[in-house]
Amino acid sequence: MKPPSEKPRGKRKDQPAYPPLAPHEVELTDFFVRMGAILGVQRSVAEIYSLLYASPKALDFDHIQGRLDMSQGSVSQGLKFLRDHGMILSIKEKGTKRERWEPTPSLAASLVNILRSQVLPTLEKSKPSLQKVLDSASARSADPEVIERIARLQRWNSRAVELSALLLPPPVDE
Amino acid sequence: MKPPSEKPRGKRKDQPAYPPLAPHEVELTDFFVRMGAILGVQRSVAEIYSLLYASPKALDFDHIQGRLDMSQGSVSQGLKFLRDHGMILSIKEKGTKRERWEPTPSLAASLVNILRSQVLPTLEKSKPSLQKVLDSASARSADPEVIERIARLQRWNSRAVELSALLLPPPVDE
DNA sequence: CGCAATCTTCATTAAAAATTGAACTTAGGC
DNA sequence: GCCTAAGTTCAATTTTTAATGAAGATTGCG
């Protein structure tokens, strides 16, 4: 009964009306959202990436905000995440203040960046903890089977760190 | 100032008092919780697994509940998850009603099980969606670059499904 | 069978995570 | 150098996810 009077998110003045997502765009967004969930990437970030991915030309801040009907804060944070992980590039035409964004050519490289930032720190942080646990177990003369389990865990962790560092070399920029 | 009067979780009658986790147990739990977070496994599940992992003998329901000071519901659901993913085994001594639990020997196999159950379904579900998006793009004569991007996504997805199915073959049990 | 003891289910509650929006900072044009 | 458009930050709010616990189902033993 109520007319679908959507309340648009806080816009800047003089902003054009942006159309809502078309069905095929929604479907692609769902895909990116699902994949993002596996990687621990939040919905709004996946939505922004999807929009840029399906767009033939680079889009600016207001365009993204308008089409996704999303707050300024979320757009800003989302673009920051995507930038920080090398997933989007800024197209800066001279004579214009606004930045415009497009996905980086290599999605594979982008995924690697996300994995590195999420997984590697965790693995590395675990190294000293496991060492401590193992030392403590030895000191207490814990059950040999338990000691062996923890030692195995530690070897695993070390190898995972090495392997990840190999597979996910840090970027050379900066 | 307040005395540390812990309220123990709803226990069964006649339950012994279980001691809280020792520092080394807490440290190991933190490790499993962090690793679990990467894989999307909830805290309570990681806690239970950690406790079993560091225990020289199999533990029963009440023991787990008592030492972790956790609700019956969480213990039940946690054990279900661990069982369903082949991460723990039941030691059933005859002449006793209670089941007792210990970790399965292969943590590697357990991890594979988790990955299969979390990642593969998502990849598979995406196949038809991507096909639809691609068809739609072709039908609309969308920008060639965009069509190429989506086609690439689809090839990726297909290969990921094949690869995962290969690396993560379904278990033969049941 | 029947009756506990043991475990499961699921609606409710609590905790954690993501999003919003308004105040604030920064950067360019004039 | 000011002024304004553009973007950022973060406390407050909303949404999502996990944990609780009481009622219900199951199981095995007498």
XYZ file of C-alpha atoms (C1' of nucleotides) in Angstrom:
408
model
C 0.000 0.000 0.000
C 2.791 2.361 0.758
C 4.282 3.916 -2.339
C 7.841 2.693 -2.733
C 9.229 5.999 -1.584
C 12.798 4.944 -1.094
C 14.802 7.258 1.058
C 18.009 7.846 -0.783
C 21.150 7.884 1.297
C 22.519 11.245 2.296
C 23.651 12.686 -0.986
C 25.634 15.697 -1.874
C 23.719 18.541 -3.370
C 22.989 18.471 -7.070
C 23.369 14.798 -7.484
C 21.677 13.038 -10.361
C 19.345 10.146 -9.643
C 21.130 6.873 -10.193
C 19.127 3.841 -11.293
C 18.977 0.785 -9.055
C 20.899 -2.314 -10.074
C 19.547 -4.320 -12.991
C 18.830 -8.020 -12.405
C 22.041 -9.169 -14.037
C 23.991 -6.769 -11.857
C 22.286 -8.115 -8.771
C 23.195 -11.639 -9.778
C 26.839 -10.771 -10.282
C 26.859 -8.947 -6.970
C 25.512 -12.032 -5.234
C 28.381 -13.979 -6.700
C 30.996 -11.556 -5.439
C 29.312 -11.325 -2.055
C 29.383 -15.120 -1.658
C 33.016 -15.314 -2.684
C 33.859 -12.431 -0.441
C 32.208 -14.148 2.491
C 34.588 -17.085 2.108
C 37.500 -14.700 2.237
C 36.086 -12.641 5.066
C 35.361 -9.587 2.942
C 32.377 -7.556 3.896
C 29.268 -7.242 1.805
C 29.612 -3.546 1.000
C 33.123 -4.085 -0.316
C 31.982 -6.923 -2.538
C 29.146 -4.796 -3.842
C 31.441 -1.958 -4.807
C 33.881 -4.300 -6.506
C 31.085 -5.992 -8.416
C 29.768 -2.682 -9.675
C 33.188 -1.607 -10.914
C 33.837 -5.042 -12.381
C 30.700 -4.913 -14.508
C 31.209 -1.367 -15.616
C 32.782 -0.519 -18.991
C 34.147 2.751 -17.661
C 35.678 3.932 -14.409
C 33.185 5.255 -11.865
C 33.481 8.077 -9.375
C 32.576 8.220 -5.702
C 29.098 9.667 -6.150
C 28.200 7.260 -8.880
C 29.075 4.308 -6.676
C 27.192 5.750 -3.760
C 24.158 6.501 -5.862
C 23.814 3.215 -7.679
C 24.373 1.128 -4.555
C 22.348 3.475 -2.342
C 25.072 3.257 0.252
C 26.363 5.742 2.796
C 29.371 7.934 2.140
C 31.157 6.255 4.999
C 30.758 2.805 3.518
C 31.853 3.903 0.074
C 34.920 5.586 1.512
C 35.867 2.589 3.635
C 35.104 0.158 0.869
C 37.261 2.004 -1.644
C 40.021 2.177 0.961
C 39.946 -1.582 1.439
C 39.971 -2.211 -2.293
C 42.799 0.269 -2.782
C 44.844 -1.162 0.073
C 44.554 -4.617 -1.417
C 45.442 -3.521 -4.900
C 42.067 -4.470 -6.280
C 41.188 -1.173 -7.932
C 43.039 1.552 -9.759
C 42.418 5.246 -9.840
C 42.020 6.902 -13.180
C 42.909 10.521 -12.663
C 42.165 12.739 -15.599
C 43.914 16.034 -15.299
C 41.765 19.078 -15.037
C 39.367 17.219 -12.803
C 39.338 16.881 -9.061
C 37.425 13.667 -8.742
C 38.994 10.300 -8.871
C 37.433 7.512 -10.855
C 37.922 3.851 -10.180
C 38.207 0.640 -12.137
C 39.201 -2.913 -11.188
C 42.839 -3.881 -11.571
C 43.450 -6.162 -14.540
C 44.454 -9.177 -12.483
C 41.809 -10.563 -10.205
C 44.221 -13.356 -9.328
C 46.746 -10.902 -7.959
C 43.975 -9.235 -5.996
C 42.973 -12.485 -4.360
C 46.560 -13.184 -3.430
C 46.737 -9.795 -1.777
C 43.678 -10.497 0.304
C 44.949 -13.887 1.365
C 48.294 -12.461 2.321
C 46.785 -9.786 4.471
C 44.348 -12.129 6.219
C 46.176 -15.423 6.561
C 49.874 -14.726 6.824
C 49.745 -12.452 9.872
C 47.711 -15.039 11.727
C 50.121 -17.811 10.912
C 53.086 -15.720 11.895
C 51.549 -14.554 15.119
C 51.014 -18.165 16.101
C 54.629 -19.206 15.936
C 55.750 -17.933 19.354
C 52.527 -19.059 21.020
C 52.972 -22.607 19.848
C 56.578 -22.570 20.957
C 55.495 -21.472 24.408
C 52.836 -24.153 24.587
C 55.331 -26.778 23.554
C 57.942 -25.630 26.058
C 55.356 -25.630 28.767
C 54.239 -29.135 27.883
C 57.793 -30.431 27.988
C 58.481 -28.696 31.280
C 55.442 -30.292 32.825
C 56.371 -33.678 31.358
C 52.970 -33.818 29.794
C 51.628 -36.920 28.126
C 54.000 -37.905 25.279
C 51.144 -38.225 22.818
C 50.000 -34.694 23.599
C 53.522 -33.355 23.274
C 53.795 -35.043 19.915
C 50.519 -33.494 18.773
C 51.634 -30.019 19.678
C 55.017 -30.522 18.063
C 53.232 -31.591 14.903
C 51.087 -28.481 15.053
C 54.182 -26.369 15.343
C 55.916 -28.001 12.388
C 52.775 -27.490 10.354
C 52.587 -23.873 11.289
C 56.211 -23.252 10.374
C 55.818 -24.892 7.028
C 52.628 -22.980 6.362
C 54.393 -19.698 7.073
C 57.236 -20.572 4.722
C 54.929 -21.770 2.013
C 52.672 -18.744 2.259
C 55.587 -16.361 2.157
C 56.685 -18.140 -0.985
C 53.314 -18.221 -2.684
C 52.302 -14.788 -1.526
C 55.374 -12.626 -1.901
C 54.965 -9.091 -0.614
C 54.303 -6.421 -3.224
C 57.266 -4.393 -4.401
C 55.532 -1.033 -4.433
C 55.971 1.796 -1.924
C 36.219 -5.093 44.382
C 33.604 -7.637 43.562
C 34.598 -11.161 44.545
C 35.091 -13.273 41.410
C 31.918 -15.221 42.012
C 31.641 -17.008 38.723
C 28.245 -18.328 37.916
C 28.779 -21.767 36.523
C 26.710 -22.682 33.478
C 23.630 -24.777 34.040
C 25.049 -28.068 35.102
C 23.546 -31.457 35.569
C 23.118 -32.505 39.125
C 26.009 -34.108 40.924
C 28.658 -32.666 38.725
C 32.167 -32.287 40.008
C 33.793 -28.885 39.889
C 36.045 -28.629 36.882
C 39.075 -26.367 37.055
C 39.360 -23.420 34.674
C 41.846 -23.610 31.821
C 45.512 -23.333 32.700
C 47.540 -20.621 30.946
C 49.048 -23.019 28.441
C 45.596 -24.299 27.593
C 44.364 -20.778 27.065
C 47.251 -20.097 24.735
C 46.547 -23.167 22.654
C 42.884 -22.274 22.548
C 43.731 -18.826 21.236
C 45.686 -20.487 18.473
C 42.818 -22.720 17.445
C 40.345 -19.867 17.688
C 42.473 -17.721 15.364
C 42.864 -20.541 12.875
C 39.194 -21.318 13.099
C 38.321 -17.720 12.378
C 40.168 -17.930 9.057
C 38.124 -20.968 8.152
C 34.874 -19.533 9.436
C 34.620 -21.849 12.417
C 33.016 -20.451 15.488
C 34.820 -19.793 18.710
C 33.027 -22.396 20.821
C 33.874 -25.111 18.319
C 37.535 -24.145 18.326
C 37.537 -24.151 22.105
C 36.155 -27.648 22.305
C 38.591 -28.935 19.727
C 41.511 -27.339 21.521
C 40.528 -28.928 24.805
C 40.305 -32.372 23.251
C 43.509 -31.822 21.337
C 45.477 -31.072 24.475
C 43.976 -33.881 26.481
C 45.791 -37.202 26.918
C 42.508 -39.057 27.290
C 39.087 -38.839 25.693
C 36.649 -36.485 27.455
C 32.925 -36.758 27.992
C 30.189 -34.204 27.530
C 30.097 -32.965 31.100
C 33.837 -32.665 31.339
C 33.911 -30.444 28.256
C 31.045 -28.350 29.509
C 32.583 -27.965 32.933
C 36.086 -27.029 31.935
C 34.979 -24.564 29.292
C 32.102 -23.245 31.384
C 29.892 -23.442 28.335
C 26.184 -24.138 27.908
C 24.875 -27.595 27.111
C 23.537 -26.296 23.827
C 26.914 -25.031 22.700
C 28.663 -28.242 23.658
C 26.086 -30.283 21.815
C 26.252 -28.160 18.690
C 30.005 -27.939 18.836
C 30.417 -31.693 19.084
C 27.956 -32.111 16.227
C 30.001 -29.831 14.014
C 33.222 -31.600 14.890
C 31.621 -34.992 14.324
C 30.083 -33.955 11.013
C 33.456 -32.789 9.777
C 35.256 -35.894 10.912
C 37.393 -33.995 13.363
C 36.658 -36.064 16.451
C 36.047 -39.720 17.205
C 33.820 -41.287 19.790
C 35.381 -43.760 22.173
C 32.547 -45.938 23.322
C 33.438 -48.280 26.145
C 30.845 -50.940 26.601
C 29.046 -51.013 29.888
C 28.876 -47.253 29.876
C 26.284 -44.954 28.456
C 28.343 -41.867 27.951
C 30.345 -41.180 24.908
C 33.838 -39.837 25.180
C 35.615 -37.858 22.522
C 39.102 -37.463 21.140
C 40.515 -35.710 18.066
C 40.903 -37.758 14.904
C 44.522 -38.627 14.175
C 44.747 -36.566 11.006
C 44.280 -32.866 11.458
C 45.062 -32.461 7.760
C 42.091 -34.585 6.789
C 39.940 -32.582 9.156
C 40.933 -29.322 7.528
C 40.170 -30.714 4.112
C 36.721 -31.679 5.322
C 36.027 -28.187 6.542
C 37.201 -26.626 3.319
C 35.097 -28.974 1.270
C 31.967 -28.205 3.189
C 32.472 -24.443 3.152
C 34.040 -23.675 -0.199
C 32.883 -26.248 -2.696
C 29.139 -25.659 -2.335
C 29.672 -21.955 -2.877
C 31.728 -22.497 -5.981
C 29.211 -24.925 -7.389
C 26.256 -22.735 -6.659
C 27.912 -19.943 -8.604
C 28.199 -21.808 -11.880
C 24.659 -21.264 -13.160
C 24.596 -17.669 -11.923
C 27.696 -16.756 -13.850
C 26.323 -18.459 -16.942
C 23.173 -16.373 -16.664
C 25.138 -13.176 -16.229
C 27.257 -14.002 -19.240
C 24.256 -14.849 -21.421
C 22.577 -11.656 -20.378
C 25.661 -9.614 -21.220
C 25.903 -11.166 -24.659
C 22.209 -10.626 -25.312
C 22.523 -6.960 -24.419
C 25.669 -6.632 -26.542
C 27.404 -5.286 -23.491
C 30.851 -3.751 -23.666
C 33.299 -6.346 -25.054
C 35.755 -5.746 -22.248
C 33.064 -6.420 -19.661
C 31.951 -9.564 -21.466
C 35.533 -10.755 -21.479
C 35.848 -10.100 -17.752
C 32.785 -12.120 -16.951
C 33.843 -14.941 -19.241
C 37.154 -15.036 -17.417
C 35.347 -15.193 -14.105
C 33.332 -18.114 -15.368
C 36.352 -20.052 -16.585
C 38.000 -19.445 -13.221
C 35.003 -20.695 -11.369
C 34.788 -23.849 -13.459
C 38.408 -24.642 -12.965
C 38.140 -23.996 -9.251
C 35.247 -26.424 -8.986
C 37.166 -29.105 -10.860
C 40.305 -28.542 -8.877
C 38.515 -28.547 -5.554
C 36.654 -31.714 -6.384
C 40.003 -33.268 -7.184
C 41.820 -32.046 -4.108
C 38.911 -32.539 -1.804
C 37.332 -35.850 -2.789
C 34.190 -36.716 -0.857
C 34.667 -39.119 2.025
C 33.822 -42.754 1.428
C 32.181 -43.387 4.782
C 28.454 -43.889 5.477
C 7.835 -51.124 29.190
C 9.134 -47.227 32.218
C 12.140 -44.023 34.020
C 16.148 -41.530 34.409
C 20.289 -39.934 32.522
C 22.003 -38.058 28.363
C 21.827 -35.407 24.581
C 19.404 -32.265 20.991
C 16.578 -28.481 19.364
C 15.329 -23.985 18.810
C 13.192 -19.549 20.397
C 15.268 -15.980 22.999
C 19.192 -13.207 24.446
C 23.758 -11.582 24.147
C 27.802 -10.438 21.608
C 30.158 -9.137 17.507
C 30.453 -7.015 13.101
C 28.992 -3.890 9.550
C 26.769 0.334 8.301
C 25.348 4.932 8.838
C 25.738 9.941 8.987
C 27.306 14.085 10.662
C 31.414 16.470 12.081
C 35.898 16.956 10.537
C 40.033 17.174 7.377
C 42.189 17.793 2.921
C 43.047 19.475 -1.590
C 42.292 22.449 -5.721
C 40.592 26.229 -8.070
C 40.210 30.973 -8.067
C 45.573 32.391 1.109
C 40.314 31.532 1.330
C 36.365 28.769 0.102
C 34.113 24.861 -1.315
C 33.853 20.393 -3.204
C 35.638 15.870 -2.083
C 36.734 12.480 0.885
C 37.627 10.523 5.737
C 36.721 9.308 10.481
C 34.422 7.432 14.186
C 30.645 7.222 17.815
C 26.063 5.676 17.505
C 22.940 2.463 15.410
C 21.478 -1.455 12.878
C 22.151 -5.976 11.306
C 24.080 -10.355 11.657
C 25.902 -14.138 14.067
C 26.779 -16.990 18.097
C 25.551 -18.636 22.755
C 22.214 -19.747 26.139
C 18.929 -22.617 28.562
C 14.643 -24.717 29.110
C 11.576 -27.922 26.912
C 11.611 -31.961 24.176
C 13.522 -36.302 22.169
C 16.413 -40.538 22.716
C 18.651 -44.264 24.660
C 19.820 -48.054 27.306
C 19.253 -50.392 31.558
C 16.450 -52.618 35.267
